[in-house]
mmCIF file of C-alpha atoms in Angstrom:
data_model
loop_
_atom_site.group_PDB
_atom_site.id
_atom_site.type_symbol
_atom_site.label_atom_id
_atom_site.label_comp_id
_atom_site.label_asym_id
_atom_site.label_seq_id
_atom_site.Cartn_x
_atom_site.Cartn_y
_atom_site.Cartn_z
ATOM 1 C CA MET A 1 0.000 0.000 0.000
ATOM 2 C CA ALA A 2 3.091 2.241 -0.210
ATOM 3 C CA GLY A 3 2.200 5.612 -1.718
ATOM 4 C CA MET A 4 -1.533 4.882 -1.559
ATOM 5 C CA THR A 5 -4.164 6.474 0.641
ATOM 6 C CA ILE A 6 -6.200 3.963 2.657
ATOM 7 C CA ARG A 7 -9.876 4.913 2.673
ATOM 8 C CA VAL A 8 -11.727 4.142 5.907
ATOM 9 C CA LEU A 9 -15.411 4.017 6.807
ATOM 10 C CA VAL A 10 -16.147 4.433 10.537
ATOM 11 C CA VAL A 11 -19.281 2.660 11.802
ATOM 12 C CA ASP A 12 -20.423 3.278 15.387
ATOM 13 C CA ASP A 13 -23.677 4.366 17.022
ATOM 14 C CA ASP A 14 -21.812 6.684 19.411
ATOM 15 C CA ALA A 15 -21.226 10.063 17.764
ATOM 16 C CA LEU A 16 -18.338 10.850 20.113
ATOM 17 C CA VAL A 17 -16.576 7.595 19.219
ATOM 18 C CA ARG A 18 -17.030 8.289 15.504
ATOM 19 C CA ALA A 19 -15.682 11.809 15.922
ATOM 20 C CA GLY A 20 -12.678 10.610 17.911
ATOM 21 C CA LEU A 21 -11.785 7.867 15.446
ATOM 22 C CA THR A 22 -12.225 10.193 12.495
ATOM 23 C CA MET A 23 -10.012 12.871 14.032
ATOM 24 C CA MET A 24 -7.346 10.350 14.965
ATOM 25 C CA LEU A 25 -7.278 8.524 11.634
ATOM 26 C CA ASP A 26 -7.371 11.683 9.530
ATOM 27 C CA GLY A 27 -4.155 12.670 11.303
ATOM 28 C CA ALA A 28 -2.442 9.365 10.492
ATOM 29 C CA GLU A 29 -0.109 9.181 7.523
ATOM 30 C CA GLY A 30 -1.600 7.511 4.463
ATOM 31 C CA VAL A 31 -5.089 7.142 5.977
ATOM 32 C CA VAL A 32 -8.260 9.145 5.346
ATOM 33 C CA VAL A 33 -11.804 8.694 6.689
ATOM 34 C CA VAL A 34 -14.148 8.892 3.703
ATOM 35 C CA GLY A 35 -17.401 8.398 5.577
ATOM 36 C CA GLU A 36 -19.249 7.541 8.760
ATOM 37 C CA ALA A 37 -22.321 5.471 9.603
ATOM 38 C CA ALA A 38 -24.294 5.418 12.852
ATOM 39 C CA ASP A 39 -25.695 1.911 12.392
ATOM 40 C CA GLY A 40 -25.039 -1.245 10.421
ATOM 41 C CA GLU A 41 -28.219 -0.538 8.479
ATOM 42 C CA ALA A 42 -26.546 2.484 6.863
ATOM 43 C CA VAL A 43 -23.345 0.696 5.843
ATOM 44 C CA PRO A 44 -24.351 -0.491 2.337
ATOM 45 C CA ALA A 45 -25.392 3.018 1.292
ATOM 46 C CA ALA A 46 -22.210 4.481 2.777
ATOM 47 C CA LEU A 47 -20.074 2.004 0.827
ATOM 48 C CA ASP A 48 -21.989 2.793 -2.360
ATOM 49 C CA ALA A 49 -21.308 6.492 -1.824
ATOM 50 C CA HIS A 50 -17.686 6.196 -0.697
ATOM 51 C CA PRO A 51 -15.192 3.693 -2.179
ATOM 52 C CA THR A 52 -13.656 2.125 0.923
ATOM 53 C CA ASP A 53 -10.643 -0.049 1.720
ATOM 54 C CA VAL A 54 -11.241 -0.724 5.429
ATOM 55 C CA VAL A 55 -14.366 -0.567 7.613
ATOM 56 C CA LEU A 56 -13.996 0.000 11.344
ATOM 57 C CA MET A 57 -17.129 -1.756 12.603
ATOM 58 C CA ASP A 58 -18.730 -1.471 16.021
ATOM 59 C CA LEU A 59 -20.483 -4.638 17.208
ATOM 60 C CA ARG A 60 -23.317 -3.389 19.374
ATOM 61 C CA MET A 61 -25.664 -1.132 17.415
ATOM 62 C CA PRO A 62 -29.443 -0.773 17.837
ATOM 63 C CA LYS A 63 -30.852 -1.659 14.391
ATOM 64 C CA VAL A 64 -28.359 -3.803 12.486
ATOM 65 C CA ASN A 65 -25.488 -5.014 14.647
ATOM 66 C CA GLY A 66 -21.893 -5.284 13.562
ATOM 67 C CA LEU A 67 -22.043 -9.041 13.074
ATOM 68 C CA VAL A 68 -24.840 -8.852 10.501
ATOM 69 C CA ALA A 69 -23.287 -5.785 8.902
ATOM 70 C CA THR A 70 -19.921 -7.559 8.587
ATOM 71 C CA ARG A 71 -21.536 -10.477 6.761
ATOM 72 C CA ARG A 72 -23.216 -8.053 4.369
ATOM 73 C CA VAL A 73 -19.994 -6.146 3.748
ATOM 74 C CA ARG A 74 -18.012 -9.301 3.025
ATOM 75 C CA ALA A 75 -20.741 -10.545 0.663
ATOM 76 C CA ARG A 76 -20.269 -7.555 -1.658
ATOM 77 C CA ALA A 77 -18.702 -8.078 -5.072
ATOM 78 C CA GLU A 78 -15.527 -6.214 -4.092
ATOM 79 C CA PRO A 79 -15.653 -6.151 -0.297
ATOM 80 C CA PRO A 80 -13.485 -3.888 1.838
ATOM 81 C CA GLU A 81 -11.690 -5.395 4.811
ATOM 82 C CA VAL A 82 -13.439 -5.180 8.188
ATOM 83 C CA ILE A 83 -11.886 -4.526 11.586
ATOM 84 C CA VAL A 84 -14.339 -5.076 14.423
ATOM 85 C CA LEU A 85 -14.318 -2.628 17.329
ATOM 86 C CA THR A 86 -15.495 -3.724 20.759
ATOM 87 C CA THR A 87 -15.526 -2.420 24.306
ATOM 88 C CA PHE A 88 -15.188 -5.785 26.060
ATOM 89 C CA ASP A 89 -12.601 -8.390 25.117
ATOM 90 C CA THR A 90 -14.964 -11.131 26.340
ATOM 91 C CA ASP A 91 -17.655 -10.277 23.821
ATOM 92 C CA GLU A 92 -18.764 -13.606 22.307
ATOM 93 C CA ASN A 93 -19.731 -11.916 19.059
ATOM 94 C CA VAL A 94 -16.108 -11.071 18.265
ATOM 95 C CA LEU A 95 -15.367 -14.676 17.351
ATOM 96 C CA ARG A 96 -18.520 -14.846 15.271
ATOM 97 C CA ALA A 97 -17.472 -11.664 13.463
ATOM 98 C CA LEU A 98 -14.105 -13.199 12.601
ATOM 99 C CA ARG A 99 -15.907 -16.201 11.165
ATOM 100 C CA ALA A 100 -18.184 -13.843 9.225
ATOM 101 C CA GLY A 101 -15.138 -12.468 7.444
ATOM 102 C CA ALA A 102 -13.685 -9.722 9.614
ATOM 103 C CA SER A 103 -9.919 -9.446 9.330
ATOM 104 C CA GLY A 104 -9.430 -8.846 13.029
ATOM 105 C CA PHE A 105 -10.616 -6.698 15.867
ATOM 106 C CA LEU A 106 -9.504 -3.992 18.248
ATOM 107 C CA LEU A 107 -10.581 -2.780 21.651
ATOM 108 C CA LYS A 108 -11.966 0.741 21.527
ATOM 109 C CA ASP A 109 -9.420 1.894 24.095
ATOM 110 C CA SER A 110 -6.485 0.801 21.921
ATOM 111 C CA PRO A 111 -3.802 3.489 21.470
ATOM 112 C CA PRO A 112 -4.305 5.660 18.364
ATOM 113 C CA THR A 113 -1.038 4.457 16.861
ATOM 114 C CA GLN A 114 -2.180 0.827 17.214
ATOM 115 C CA ILE A 115 -5.497 1.525 15.493
ATOM 116 C CA ALA A 116 -3.790 3.331 12.617
ATOM 117 C CA GLU A 117 -1.238 0.532 12.235
ATOM 118 C CA ALA A 118 -4.018 -2.063 12.270
ATOM 119 C CA VAL A 119 -5.759 -0.242 9.437
ATOM 120 C CA ARG A 120 -2.538 -0.191 7.412
ATOM 121 C CA ARG A 121 -1.815 -3.874 8.032
ATOM 122 C CA VAL A 122 -5.297 -5.043 7.154
ATOM 123 C CA ALA A 123 -5.336 -2.907 4.004
ATOM 124 C CA ALA A 124 -2.041 -4.525 3.014
ATOM 125 C CA GLY A 125 -3.512 -8.005 3.413
ATOM 126 C CA GLU A 126 -2.013 -8.762 6.828
ATOM 127 C CA PRO A 127 -4.937 -9.283 9.251
ATOM 128 C CA ILE A 128 -4.539 -8.685 12.955
ATOM 129 C CA LEU A 129 -3.731 -12.134 14.353
ATOM 130 C CA SER A 130 -1.082 -11.610 16.998
ATOM 131 C CA PRO A 131 -2.677 -9.698 19.923
ATOM 132 C CA ARG A 132 -3.195 -11.760 23.064
ATOM 133 C CA ILE A 133 -6.963 -11.436 23.056
ATOM 134 C CA THR A 134 -7.252 -12.550 19.428
ATOM 135 C CA ARG A 135 -5.355 -15.733 20.204
ATOM 136 C CA ARG A 136 -7.574 -16.437 23.215
ATOM 137 C CA LEU A 137 -10.710 -16.084 21.142
ATOM 138 C CA MET A 138 -9.361 -18.310 18.391
ATOM 139 C CA ASP A 139 -8.335 -20.919 20.962
ATOM 140 C CA ARG A 140 -11.889 -20.855 22.292
ATOM 141 C CA ALA A 141 -13.186 -21.738 18.823
ATOM 142 C CA ALA A 142 -11.780 -25.234 19.190
ATOM 143 C CA THR A 143 -14.194 -25.955 22.027
ATOM 144 C CA GLU A 144 -17.178 -25.781 19.687
ATOM 145 C CA ALA A 145 -18.748 -29.188 19.054
ATOM 146 C CA GLY A 146 -17.137 -30.908 16.101
ATOM 147 C CA ALA A 147 -14.867 -27.973 15.270
ATOM 148 C CA HIS A 148 -11.669 -29.985 15.632
ATOM 149 C CA GLU A 149 -12.784 -32.795 13.341
ATOM 150 C CA ARG A 150 -14.225 -30.449 10.721
ATOM 151 C CA ALA A 151 -11.043 -28.382 10.657
ATOM 152 C CA ARG A 152 -8.814 -31.440 10.310
ATOM 153 C CA ALA A 153 -10.953 -32.762 7.470
ATOM 154 C CA ALA A 154 -10.842 -29.427 5.645
ATOM 155 C CA LEU A 155 -7.072 -29.060 5.962
ATOM 156 C CA ALA A 156 -6.593 -32.618 4.683
ATOM 157 C CA ARG A 157 -7.749 -31.330 1.292
ATOM 158 C CA LEU A 158 -4.605 -29.210 0.982
ATOM 159 C CA SER A 159 -1.292 -30.221 -0.529
ATOM 160 C CA GLU A 160 1.668 -30.615 1.814
ATOM 161 C CA ARG A 161 3.048 -27.187 0.899
ATOM 162 C CA GLU A 162 -0.356 -25.508 1.180
ATOM 163 C CA HIS A 163 -0.757 -27.106 4.600
ATOM 164 C CA GLU A 164 2.598 -25.639 5.707
ATOM 165 C CA VAL A 165 1.569 -22.206 4.497
ATOM 166 C CA ALA A 166 -1.808 -22.457 6.246
ATOM 167 C CA VAL A 167 -0.154 -23.320 9.565
ATOM 168 C CA ALA A 168 2.260 -20.413 9.154
ATOM 169 C CA VAL A 169 -0.695 -18.082 8.577
ATOM 170 C CA GLY A 170 -2.232 -19.493 11.741
ATOM 171 C CA HIS A 171 0.869 -18.482 13.668
ATOM 172 C CA GLY A 172 0.385 -14.924 12.442
ATOM 173 C CA HIS A 173 3.403 -14.806 10.129
ATOM 174 C CA THR A 174 3.514 -12.300 7.299
ATOM 175 C CA ASN A 175 3.986 -13.345 3.674
ATOM 176 C CA ALA A 176 7.632 -12.318 3.848
ATOM 177 C CA GLU A 177 8.217 -14.368 7.003
ATOM 178 C CA ILE A 178 6.531 -17.410 5.477
ATOM 179 C CA ALA A 179 8.603 -17.040 2.318
ATOM 180 C CA ALA A 180 11.843 -16.895 4.302
ATOM 181 C CA THR A 181 10.949 -19.887 6.484
ATOM 182 C CA LEU A 182 9.785 -22.121 3.636
ATOM 183 C CA HIS A 183 12.394 -20.862 1.140
ATOM 184 C CA LEU A 184 9.782 -19.547 -1.291
ATOM 185 C CA SER A 185 9.244 -16.251 -3.048
ATOM 186 C CA VAL A 186 6.601 -13.889 -1.640
ATOM 187 C CA ALA A 187 4.689 -14.245 -4.925
ATOM 188 C CA THR A 188 4.604 -18.022 -4.482
ATOM 189 C CA VAL A 189 3.335 -17.666 -0.910
ATOM 190 C CA LYS A 190 0.550 -15.381 -2.125
ATOM 191 C CA ALA A 191 -0.348 -17.919 -4.809
ATOM 192 C CA HIS A 192 -0.527 -20.709 -2.203
ATOM 193 C CA ILE A 193 -2.779 -18.580 0.018
ATOM 194 C CA THR A 194 -5.076 -17.855 -2.918
ATOM 195 C CA ARG A 195 -5.356 -21.583 -3.637
ATOM 196 C CA ILE A 196 -6.038 -22.341 0.042
ATOM 197 C CA LEU A 197 -8.848 -19.770 0.134
ATOM 198 C CA THR A 198 -10.349 -21.206 -3.043
ATOM 199 C CA LYS A 199 -10.078 -24.880 -2.021
ATOM 200 C CA LEU A 200 -11.530 -24.326 1.428
ATOM 201 C CA GLU A 201 -14.050 -21.657 0.359
ATOM 202 C CA LEU A 202 -12.728 -19.134 2.884
ATOM 203 C CA GLY A 203 -12.921 -15.371 2.705
ATOM 204 C CA ASN A 204 -9.571 -14.232 4.064
ATOM 205 C CA ARG A 205 -6.412 -15.118 6.008
ATOM 206 C CA THR A 206 -8.129 -14.739 9.352
ATOM 207 C CA GLN A 207 -10.432 -17.628 8.522
ATOM 208 C CA ILE A 208 -7.399 -19.740 7.558
ATOM 209 C CA ALA A 209 -5.933 -18.967 10.976
ATOM 210 C CA LEU A 210 -9.168 -19.874 12.744
ATOM 211 C CA LEU A 211 -9.223 -23.193 10.902
ATOM 212 C CA THR A 212 -5.671 -24.101 11.935
ATOM 213 C CA HIS A 213 -6.481 -23.182 15.545
ATOM 214 C CA ASP A 214 -9.621 -25.327 15.420
ATOM 215 C CA ALA A 215 -7.438 -28.181 14.169
ATOM 216 C CA GLY A 216 -5.064 -27.745 17.102
ATOM 217 C CA LEU A 217 -2.098 -26.881 14.897
ATOM 218 C CA CYS A 218 -1.370 -23.403 16.333
#
């Protein structure tokens, strides 16, 4: 994303939160807020009006919550990435949002620099996988009935190299780190990830990571 401006849509029912995020992100290098929405119901129209790269999505909204809105965003023909915002790190819906296609999530009290960096990483195709709370939520996914067996069966459809790449994604490694570890080019790693997404009918890297965690590999 070097030299490009990352366009962000801020979605939150709290006007003060929207104003704070907009002010903070508009001051970050390479990032601009192109629009705001006060409820998930207004997101489709906002995306139609403002080409967007990343949506910062609140979970708890009165009409259409962030979970439903995330599914709708990711179902678009050319969907922007979604970062879920939440007040409580124990919110059960965070895990569901990741499964719906969100590329990660942040606590609303995260430092401004962390939020801006998360936007840049997600826009560059590197979802937020490393924070402690993200790992705890993904670990919890494996407790769901049948999740372990389903994940193992899905990953068995991959080639040996694709399986190695999937596990590396699950550990939160970047494309460059995976390439260095497996002695591949970055372009080859990207090609493997594309094939993994296609074979397993997944939406993004975060869902690959969730699958490897469900399988007990990370």
